[in-house]
């Protein structure tokens, strides 16, 4: 990564004024502009948020949505993340988001289209590992008949994960560690298995 180029991209991202319904992220050194999610995407993301908030109620953690996640001049907008309820802002100007080091779980719901699928399945997977986020949950309507993949054990130096556990829709996935330990991702969140 080139620090000078990262700074140029960062300044360009900060200066962007997008039309309503669009968002911009810096993923692997490139600004990616995409529309907000479709109805089904939003439904799953909101089910995750509501269920995690209920599960985490009474703890110092909460599920956050619609916030920039900042790491080394990169910026992502995950569909959901678990961080302290009163999370501190990232150490950047203008209160642009929260720092990745505060995040315990990040969740993405895959959008249709090859570019969107590659972003969540490949590029964001690598970025979240590089940031050392302990867990990445990928909910993917477009993986066969639908699948949930849980990535744990980030390896920042390799931009990869120690453990990858993928199950088809209809099979429960339980968060194994951290503040969301015991949280179940099943049909109440994904909907029934496609077929």
mmCIF file of N, CA and C in Angstrom, residues 102-163:
data_model
loop_
_atom_site.group_PDB
_atom_site.id
_atom_site.type_symbol
_atom_site.label_atom_id
_atom_site.label_comp_id
_atom_site.label_asym_id
_atom_site.label_seq_id
_atom_site.Cartn_x
_atom_site.Cartn_y
_atom_site.Cartn_z
ATOM 1 N N UNK A 102 -12.324 -1.118 17.773
ATOM 2 C CA UNK A 102 -13.407 -1.202 18.756
ATOM 3 C C UNK A 102 -14.443 -2.268 18.390
ATOM 4 N N UNK A 103 -14.384 -2.757 17.160
ATOM 5 C CA UNK A 103 -15.417 -3.657 16.641
ATOM 6 C C UNK A 103 -15.079 -5.114 16.962
ATOM 7 N N UNK A 104 -16.076 -5.839 17.460
ATOM 8 C CA UNK A 104 -15.907 -7.254 17.803
ATOM 9 C C UNK A 104 -16.472 -8.188 16.732
ATOM 10 N N UNK A 105 -17.541 -7.758 16.065
ATOM 11 C CA UNK A 105 -18.186 -8.551 15.010
ATOM 12 C C UNK A 105 -18.614 -7.576 13.923
ATOM 13 N N UNK A 106 -18.409 -7.956 12.677
ATOM 14 C CA UNK A 106 -18.923 -7.186 11.550
ATOM 15 C C UNK A 106 -19.767 -8.133 10.703
ATOM 16 N N UNK A 107 -20.904 -7.626 10.211
ATOM 17 C CA UNK A 107 -21.814 -8.452 9.412
ATOM 18 C C UNK A 107 -22.111 -7.758 8.090
ATOM 19 N N UNK A 108 -22.113 -8.546 7.044
ATOM 20 C CA UNK A 108 -22.476 -8.058 5.712
ATOM 21 C C UNK A 108 -23.552 -8.972 5.134
ATOM 22 N N UNK A 109 -24.505 -8.351 4.441
ATOM 23 C CA UNK A 109 -25.522 -9.068 3.687
ATOM 24 C C UNK A 109 -25.174 -8.838 2.221
ATOM 25 N N UNK A 110 -24.919 -9.897 1.491
ATOM 26 C CA UNK A 110 -24.463 -9.790 0.103
ATOM 27 C C UNK A 110 -25.588 -9.259 -0.789
ATOM 28 N N UNK A 111 -25.209 -8.305 -1.643
ATOM 29 C CA UNK A 111 -26.142 -7.718 -2.603
ATOM 30 C C UNK A 111 -26.023 -8.442 -3.941
ATOM 31 N N UNK A 112 -27.059 -8.340 -4.793
ATOM 32 C CA UNK A 112 -26.983 -9.006 -6.097
ATOM 33 C C UNK A 112 -25.968 -8.341 -7.018
ATOM 34 N N UNK A 113 -25.498 -9.109 -7.988
ATOM 35 C CA UNK A 113 -24.552 -8.599 -8.982
ATOM 36 C C UNK A 113 -23.135 -9.027 -8.655
ATOM 37 N N UNK A 114 -22.373 -9.380 -9.692
ATOM 38 C CA UNK A 114 -21.013 -9.889 -9.497
ATOM 39 C C UNK A 114 -20.110 -8.923 -8.755
ATOM 40 N N UNK A 115 -20.164 -7.633 -9.088
ATOM 41 C CA UNK A 115 -19.304 -6.654 -8.424
ATOM 42 C C UNK A 115 -19.621 -6.574 -6.938
ATOM 43 N N UNK A 116 -20.902 -6.520 -6.605
ATOM 44 C CA UNK A 116 -21.313 -6.457 -5.196
ATOM 45 C C UNK A 116 -20.927 -7.729 -4.453
ATOM 46 N N UNK A 117 -21.125 -8.866 -5.087
ATOM 47 C CA UNK A 117 -20.783 -10.136 -4.449
ATOM 48 C C UNK A 117 -19.285 -10.239 -4.209
ATOM 49 N N UNK A 118 -18.481 -9.846 -5.201
ATOM 50 C CA UNK A 118 -17.024 -9.851 -5.020
ATOM 51 C C UNK A 118 -16.593 -8.910 -3.906
ATOM 52 N N UNK A 119 -17.264 -7.758 -3.792
ATOM 53 C CA UNK A 119 -16.928 -6.799 -2.739
ATOM 54 C C UNK A 119 -17.083 -7.445 -1.359
ATOM 55 N N UNK A 120 -18.221 -8.065 -1.092
ATOM 56 C CA UNK A 120 -18.474 -8.634 0.228
ATOM 57 C C UNK A 120 -17.763 -9.958 0.457
ATOM 58 N N UNK A 121 -17.731 -10.803 -0.560
ATOM 59 C CA UNK A 121 -17.128 -12.132 -0.408
ATOM 60 C C UNK A 121 -15.601 -12.101 -0.409
ATOM 61 N N UNK A 122 -15.007 -11.178 -1.143
ATOM 62 C CA UNK A 122 -13.556 -11.202 -1.325
ATOM 63 C C UNK A 122 -12.884 -9.960 -0.742
ATOM 64 N N UNK A 123 -13.197 -8.781 -1.303
ATOM 65 C CA UNK A 123 -12.457 -7.577 -0.905
ATOM 66 C C UNK A 123 -12.714 -7.171 0.541
ATOM 67 N N UNK A 124 -13.982 -7.140 0.977
ATOM 68 C CA UNK A 124 -14.251 -6.779 2.375
ATOM 69 C C UNK A 124 -13.762 -7.880 3.318
ATOM 70 N N UNK A 125 -13.863 -9.101 2.906
ATOM 71 C CA UNK A 125 -13.331 -10.211 3.717
ATOM 72 C C UNK A 125 -11.854 -9.970 4.025
ATOM 73 N N UNK A 126 -11.083 -9.588 3.006
ATOM 74 C CA UNK A 126 -9.663 -9.314 3.210
ATOM 75 C C UNK A 126 -9.458 -8.069 4.075
ATOM 76 N N UNK A 127 -10.234 -7.023 3.817
ATOM 77 C CA UNK A 127 -10.082 -5.783 4.583
ATOM 78 C C UNK A 127 -10.389 -5.993 6.066
ATOM 79 N N UNK A 128 -11.448 -6.702 6.379
ATOM 80 C CA UNK A 128 -11.797 -6.937 7.782
ATOM 81 C C UNK A 128 -10.725 -7.785 8.467
ATOM 82 N N UNK A 129 -10.133 -8.722 7.743
ATOM 83 C CA UNK A 129 -9.026 -9.509 8.311
ATOM 84 C C UNK A 129 -7.814 -8.608 8.553
ATOM 85 N N UNK A 130 -7.484 -7.757 7.574
ATOM 86 C CA UNK A 130 -6.352 -6.830 7.742
ATOM 87 C C UNK A 130 -6.534 -5.931 8.956
ATOM 88 N N UNK A 131 -7.778 -5.551 9.234
ATOM 89 C CA UNK A 131 -8.083 -4.667 10.364
ATOM 90 C C UNK A 131 -8.074 -5.420 11.696
ATOM 91 N N UNK A 132 -8.008 -6.757 11.643
ATOM 92 C CA UNK A 132 -7.967 -7.545 12.870
ATOM 93 C C UNK A 132 -9.305 -7.650 13.585
ATOM 94 N N UNK A 133 -10.398 -7.433 12.877
ATOM 95 C CA UNK A 133 -11.720 -7.583 13.486
ATOM 96 C C UNK A 133 -11.903 -9.061 13.812
ATOM 97 N N UNK A 134 -12.271 -9.385 15.060
ATOM 98 C CA UNK A 134 -12.285 -10.789 15.487
ATOM 99 C C UNK A 134 -13.222 -11.713 14.704
ATOM 100 N N UNK A 135 -14.324 -11.167 14.150
ATOM 101 C CA UNK A 135 -15.297 -12.048 13.510
ATOM 102 C C UNK A 135 -16.018 -11.323 12.376
ATOM 103 N N UNK A 136 -16.188 -12.050 11.270
ATOM 104 C CA UNK A 136 -16.920 -11.543 10.109
ATOM 105 C C UNK A 136 -18.041 -12.526 9.799
ATOM 106 N N UNK A 137 -19.280 -12.025 9.760
ATOM 107 C CA UNK A 137 -20.445 -12.840 9.424
ATOM 108 C C UNK A 137 -20.933 -12.403 8.049
ATOM 109 N N UNK A 138 -20.990 -13.336 7.122
ATOM 110 C CA UNK A 138 -21.434 -13.062 5.760
ATOM 111 C C UNK A 138 -22.732 -13.823 5.503
ATOM 112 N N UNK A 139 -23.799 -13.081 5.252
ATOM 113 C CA UNK A 139 -25.107 -13.672 4.964
ATOM 114 C C UNK A 139 -25.342 -13.494 3.470
ATOM 115 N N UNK A 140 -25.465 -14.612 2.764
ATOM 116 C CA UNK A 140 -25.374 -14.583 1.307
ATOM 117 C C UNK A 140 -26.534 -15.324 0.646
ATOM 118 N N UNK A 141 -27.535 -14.566 0.190
ATOM 119 C CA UNK A 141 -28.671 -15.141 -0.544
ATOM 120 C C UNK A 141 -28.246 -15.763 -1.868
ATOM 121 N N UNK A 142 -27.056 -15.394 -2.376
ATOM 122 C CA UNK A 142 -26.638 -15.789 -3.720
ATOM 123 C C UNK A 142 -25.608 -16.915 -3.726
ATOM 124 N N UNK A 143 -25.347 -17.497 -2.571
ATOM 125 C CA UNK A 143 -24.428 -18.625 -2.439
ATOM 126 C C UNK A 143 -25.280 -19.888 -2.427
ATOM 127 N N UNK A 144 -25.387 -20.535 -3.586
ATOM 128 C CA UNK A 144 -26.255 -21.713 -3.697
ATOM 129 C C UNK A 144 -27.688 -21.326 -3.379
ATOM 130 N N UNK A 145 -28.288 -22.031 -2.414
ATOM 131 C CA UNK A 145 -29.653 -21.721 -1.987
ATOM 132 C C UNK A 145 -29.642 -20.795 -0.771
ATOM 133 N N UNK A 146 -28.534 -20.131 -0.583
ATOM 134 C CA UNK A 146 -28.360 -19.223 0.553
ATOM 135 C C UNK A 146 -27.431 -19.849 1.569
ATOM 136 N N UNK A 147 -26.489 -19.061 2.110
ATOM 137 C CA UNK A 147 -25.541 -19.582 3.091
ATOM 138 C C UNK A 147 -25.096 -18.471 4.036
ATOM 139 N N UNK A 148 -24.724 -18.894 5.230
ATOM 140 C CA UNK A 148 -24.112 -18.006 6.210
ATOM 141 C C UNK A 148 -22.690 -18.520 6.412
ATOM 142 N N UNK A 149 -21.723 -17.612 6.317
ATOM 143 C CA UNK A 149 -20.330 -17.978 6.538
ATOM 144 C C UNK A 149 -19.801 -17.156 7.697
ATOM 145 N N UNK A 150 -19.167 -17.843 8.633
ATOM 146 C CA UNK A 150 -18.583 -17.221 9.812
ATOM 147 C C UNK A 150 -17.069 -17.322 9.697
ATOM 148 N N UNK A 151 -16.411 -16.163 9.688
ATOM 149 C CA UNK A 151 -14.950 -16.080 9.606
ATOM 150 C C UNK A 151 -14.437 -15.674 10.981
ATOM 151 N N UNK A 152 -13.509 -16.455 11.554
ATOM 152 C CA UNK A 152 -12.915 -16.110 12.847
ATOM 153 C C UNK A 152 -11.397 -16.277 12.768
ATOM 154 N N UNK A 153 -10.712 -15.692 13.733
ATOM 155 C CA UNK A 153 -9.251 -15.781 13.757
ATOM 156 C C UNK A 153 -8.610 -14.987 12.649
ATOM 157 N N UNK A 154 -8.782 -13.661 12.647
ATOM 158 C CA UNK A 154 -8.194 -12.856 11.570
ATOM 159 C C UNK A 154 -6.675 -12.960 11.545
ATOM 160 N N UNK A 155 -6.123 -12.970 10.339
ATOM 161 C CA UNK A 155 -4.674 -12.967 10.130
ATOM 162 C C UNK A 155 -4.341 -11.717 9.321
ATOM 163 N N UNK A 156 -4.160 -10.581 10.014
ATOM 164 C CA UNK A 156 -3.930 -9.315 9.306
ATOM 165 C C UNK A 156 -2.775 -9.371 8.314
ATOM 166 N N UNK A 157 -1.719 -10.076 8.649
ATOM 167 C CA UNK A 157 -0.553 -10.157 7.766
ATOM 168 C C UNK A 157 -0.840 -10.912 6.472
ATOM 169 N N UNK A 158 -1.824 -11.787 6.492
ATOM 170 C CA UNK A 158 -2.185 -12.593 5.318
ATOM 171 C C UNK A 158 -3.476 -12.119 4.653
ATOM 172 N N UNK A 159 -4.177 -11.142 5.298
ATOM 173 C CA UNK A 159 -5.484 -10.685 4.814
ATOM 174 C C UNK A 159 -6.426 -11.868 4.650
ATOM 175 N N UNK A 160 -6.406 -12.753 5.662
ATOM 176 C CA UNK A 160 -7.220 -13.963 5.611
ATOM 177 C C UNK A 160 -7.638 -14.355 7.024
ATOM 178 N N UNK A 161 -8.283 -15.481 7.137
ATOM 179 C CA UNK A 161 -8.866 -15.935 8.398
ATOM 180 C C UNK A 161 -8.397 -17.350 8.725
ATOM 181 N N UNK A 162 -8.231 -17.619 10.013
ATOM 182 C CA UNK A 162 -7.835 -18.955 10.473
ATOM 183 C C UNK A 162 -8.944 -19.981 10.248
ATOM 184 N N UNK A 163 -10.194 -19.590 10.571
ATOM 185 C CA UNK A 163 -11.301 -20.545 10.505
ATOM 186 C C UNK A 163 -12.441 -19.957 9.691
#
